[in-house]
Tab-separated table of C-alpha atoms in Angstrom:
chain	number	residue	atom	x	y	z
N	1	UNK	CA	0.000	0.000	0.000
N	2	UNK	CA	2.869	2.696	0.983
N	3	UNK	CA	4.158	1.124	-2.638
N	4	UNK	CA	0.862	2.454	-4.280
N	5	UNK	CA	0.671	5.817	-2.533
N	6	UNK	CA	4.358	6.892	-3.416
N	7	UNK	CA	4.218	6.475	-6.914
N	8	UNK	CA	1.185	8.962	-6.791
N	9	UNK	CA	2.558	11.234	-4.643
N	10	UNK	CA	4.173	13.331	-7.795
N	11	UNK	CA	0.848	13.627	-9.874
N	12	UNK	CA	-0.663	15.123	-6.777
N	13	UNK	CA	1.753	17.294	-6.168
N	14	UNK	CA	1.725	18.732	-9.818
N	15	UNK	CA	-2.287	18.427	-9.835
N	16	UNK	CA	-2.256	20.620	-6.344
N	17	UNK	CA	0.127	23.192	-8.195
N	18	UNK	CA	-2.022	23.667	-10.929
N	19	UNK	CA	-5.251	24.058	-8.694
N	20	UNK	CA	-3.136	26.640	-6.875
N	21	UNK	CA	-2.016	28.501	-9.753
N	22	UNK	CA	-5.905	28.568	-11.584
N	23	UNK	CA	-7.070	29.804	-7.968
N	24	UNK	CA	-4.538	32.790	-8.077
N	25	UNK	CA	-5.370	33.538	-11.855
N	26	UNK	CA	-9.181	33.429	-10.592
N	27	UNK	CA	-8.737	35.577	-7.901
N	28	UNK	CA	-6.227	38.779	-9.857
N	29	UNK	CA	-9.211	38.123	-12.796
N	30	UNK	CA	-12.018	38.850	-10.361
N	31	UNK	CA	-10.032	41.554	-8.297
N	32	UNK	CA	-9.539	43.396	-11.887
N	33	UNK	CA	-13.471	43.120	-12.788
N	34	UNK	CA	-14.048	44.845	-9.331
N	35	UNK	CA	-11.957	47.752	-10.160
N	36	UNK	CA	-13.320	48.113	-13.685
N	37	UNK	CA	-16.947	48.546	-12.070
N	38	UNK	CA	-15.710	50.819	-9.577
N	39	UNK	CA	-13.633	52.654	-11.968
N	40	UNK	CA	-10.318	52.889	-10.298
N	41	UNK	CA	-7.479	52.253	-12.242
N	42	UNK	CA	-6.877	48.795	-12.967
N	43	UNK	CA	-2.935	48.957	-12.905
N	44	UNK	CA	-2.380	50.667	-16.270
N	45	UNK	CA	-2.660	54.065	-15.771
N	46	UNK	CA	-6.251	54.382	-17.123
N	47	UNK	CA	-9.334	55.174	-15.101
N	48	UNK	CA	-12.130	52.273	-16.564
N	49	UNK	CA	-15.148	53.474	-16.663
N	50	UNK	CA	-18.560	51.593	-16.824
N	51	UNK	CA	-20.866	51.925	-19.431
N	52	UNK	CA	-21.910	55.283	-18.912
N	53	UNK	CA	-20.484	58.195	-20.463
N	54	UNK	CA	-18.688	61.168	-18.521
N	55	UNK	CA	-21.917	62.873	-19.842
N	56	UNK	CA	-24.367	61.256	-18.389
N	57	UNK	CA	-22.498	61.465	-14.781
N	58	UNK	CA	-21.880	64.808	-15.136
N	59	UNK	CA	-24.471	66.207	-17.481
N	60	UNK	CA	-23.984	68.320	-20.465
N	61	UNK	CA	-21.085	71.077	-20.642
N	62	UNK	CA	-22.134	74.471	-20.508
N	63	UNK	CA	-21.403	77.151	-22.965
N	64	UNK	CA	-19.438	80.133	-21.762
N	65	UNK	CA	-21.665	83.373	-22.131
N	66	UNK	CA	-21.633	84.614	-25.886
N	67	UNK	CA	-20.424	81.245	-27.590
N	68	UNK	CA	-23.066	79.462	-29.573
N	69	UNK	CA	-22.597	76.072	-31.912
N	70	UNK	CA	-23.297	76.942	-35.082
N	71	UNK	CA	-23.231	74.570	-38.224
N	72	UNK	CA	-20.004	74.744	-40.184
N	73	UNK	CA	-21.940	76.336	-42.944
N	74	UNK	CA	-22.901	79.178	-41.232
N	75	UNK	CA	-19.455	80.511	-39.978
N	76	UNK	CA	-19.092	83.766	-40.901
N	77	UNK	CA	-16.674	85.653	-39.832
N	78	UNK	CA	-18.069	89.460	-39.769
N	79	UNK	CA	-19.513	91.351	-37.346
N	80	UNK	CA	-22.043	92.370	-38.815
N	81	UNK	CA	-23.719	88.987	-39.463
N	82	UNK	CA	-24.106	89.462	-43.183
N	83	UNK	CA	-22.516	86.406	-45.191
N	84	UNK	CA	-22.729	89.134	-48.426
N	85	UNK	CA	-19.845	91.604	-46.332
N	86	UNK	CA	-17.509	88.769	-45.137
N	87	UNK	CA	-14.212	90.523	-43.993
N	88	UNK	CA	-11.300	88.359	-43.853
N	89	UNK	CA	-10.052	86.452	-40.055
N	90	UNK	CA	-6.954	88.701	-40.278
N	91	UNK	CA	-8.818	91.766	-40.555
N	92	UNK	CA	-11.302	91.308	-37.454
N	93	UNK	CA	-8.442	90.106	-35.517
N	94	UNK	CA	-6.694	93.739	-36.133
N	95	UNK	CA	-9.915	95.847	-34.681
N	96	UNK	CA	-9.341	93.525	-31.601
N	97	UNK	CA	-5.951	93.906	-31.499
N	98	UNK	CA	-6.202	97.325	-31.768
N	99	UNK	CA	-8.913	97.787	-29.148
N	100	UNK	CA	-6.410	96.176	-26.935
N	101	UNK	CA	-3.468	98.529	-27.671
N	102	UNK	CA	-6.134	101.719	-26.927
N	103	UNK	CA	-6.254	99.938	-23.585
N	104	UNK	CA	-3.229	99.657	-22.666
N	105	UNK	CA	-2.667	103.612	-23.214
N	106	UNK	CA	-5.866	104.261	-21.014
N	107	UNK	CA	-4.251	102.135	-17.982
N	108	UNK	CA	-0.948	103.721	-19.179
N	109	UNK	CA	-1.838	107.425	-18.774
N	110	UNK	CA	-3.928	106.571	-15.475
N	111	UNK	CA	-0.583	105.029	-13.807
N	112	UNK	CA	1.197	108.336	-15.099
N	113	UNK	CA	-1.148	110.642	-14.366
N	114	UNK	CA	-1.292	111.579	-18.241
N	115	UNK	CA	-3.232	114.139	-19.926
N	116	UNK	CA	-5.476	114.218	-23.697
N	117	UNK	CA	-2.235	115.366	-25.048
N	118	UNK	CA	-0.228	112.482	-23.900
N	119	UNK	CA	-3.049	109.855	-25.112
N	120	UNK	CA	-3.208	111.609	-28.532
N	121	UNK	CA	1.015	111.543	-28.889
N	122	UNK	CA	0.221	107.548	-28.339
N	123	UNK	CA	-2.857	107.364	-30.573
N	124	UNK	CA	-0.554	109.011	-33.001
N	125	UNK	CA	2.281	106.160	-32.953
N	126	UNK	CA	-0.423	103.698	-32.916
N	127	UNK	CA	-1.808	105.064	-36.112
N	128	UNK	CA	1.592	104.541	-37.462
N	129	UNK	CA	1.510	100.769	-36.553
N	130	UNK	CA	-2.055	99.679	-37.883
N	131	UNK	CA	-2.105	102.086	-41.066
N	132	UNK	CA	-4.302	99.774	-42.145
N	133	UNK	CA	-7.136	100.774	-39.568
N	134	UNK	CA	-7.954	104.275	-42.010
N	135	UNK	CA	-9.665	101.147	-44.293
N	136	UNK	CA	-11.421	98.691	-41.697
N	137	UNK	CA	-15.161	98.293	-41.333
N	138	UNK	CA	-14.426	98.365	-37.516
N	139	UNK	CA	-13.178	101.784	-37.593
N	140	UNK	CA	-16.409	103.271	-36.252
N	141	UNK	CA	-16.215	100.376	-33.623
N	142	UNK	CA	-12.457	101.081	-32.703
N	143	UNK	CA	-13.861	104.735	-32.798
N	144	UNK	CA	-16.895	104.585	-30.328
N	145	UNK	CA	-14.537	102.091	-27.966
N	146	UNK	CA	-12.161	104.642	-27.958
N	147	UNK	CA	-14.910	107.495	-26.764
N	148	UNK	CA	-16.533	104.971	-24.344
N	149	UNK	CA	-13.113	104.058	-22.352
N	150	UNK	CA	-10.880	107.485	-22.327
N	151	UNK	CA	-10.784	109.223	-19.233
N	152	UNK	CA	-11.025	112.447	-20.405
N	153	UNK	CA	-14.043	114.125	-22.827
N	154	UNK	CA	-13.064	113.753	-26.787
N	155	UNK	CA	-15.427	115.416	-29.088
N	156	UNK	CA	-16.819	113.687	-32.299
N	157	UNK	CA	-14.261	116.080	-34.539
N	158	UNK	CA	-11.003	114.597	-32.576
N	159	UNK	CA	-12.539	111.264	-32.905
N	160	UNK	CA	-12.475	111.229	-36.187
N	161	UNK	CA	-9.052	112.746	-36.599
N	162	UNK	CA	-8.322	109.121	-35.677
N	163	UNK	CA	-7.315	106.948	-39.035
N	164	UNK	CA	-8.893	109.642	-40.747
């Protein structure tokens, strides 16, 4: 009988192994299924997610105030909405730009205490930079910005001196 036993002894041994080793395997596969429906990372670096979409967890994404979807058909770029007047992307972006440099002059002259005389010395170099500005439908825009934002009273005949 101890005869018959020993002989088996090594195909047990290799069959408890392999039991073993399946158990393991079982137990990582069913430790990484529990992560995946949690949705912490499952070793990789990636967060798993289940079959919902960041969307539906977190609802729909808000547009910031002003910005619309519109088809790509209907991009225009003018601000005056009409697709018959379309002014080219490089063109709008120099009212802005513009607008911005006026700015900077306003919060210039109020750190220096400056006076119309200094702001219309600046207006005059920035006339030299855009030249093109005498020619841009914004120029009434650039124009009325201008009167909105200075600190000091401009009348409608300096205003126009501007580009003019």
């Amino acid at each position: 009988m101890l005869l018959f036993l020993s002989n088996w002894q090594p195909i047990f041994f290799v069959a408890a192994c392999l039991m073993g080793i399946c158990v393991i395997g079982l137990l990582f596969y069913f430790v990484k299924v529990w992560c995946r429906a949690r949705g912490e990372p499952d070793g990789s670096g990636r967060i798993s997610f289940s079959s919902r979409s960041v969307a539906d967890v977190m609802g729909k994404v808000r547009l910031e105030a002003g910005v619309q979807e519109v088809p790509m058909s209907e991009l225009v770029f003018d601000r005056s909405g009409n697709a018959e007047s379309v002014v080219s992307v490089q063109s709008v972006g120099m009212a802005d730009d513009v607008m911005d440099e006026v700015s900077k002059c306003f919060d210039l002259i109020g750190e220096m205490d400056g006076k119309k005389e200094d702001f219309m010395r600046m207006m005059s170099g920035l006339e030299g930079i855009y030249p093109e500005m005498a020619d841009h439908p914004a120029l009434a825009e650039v124009r009325a910005f201008i009167g909105a934002h200075a600190h000091f009273a401009l009348s409608k005949q300096e205003l126009a001196t501007f580009w003019g």
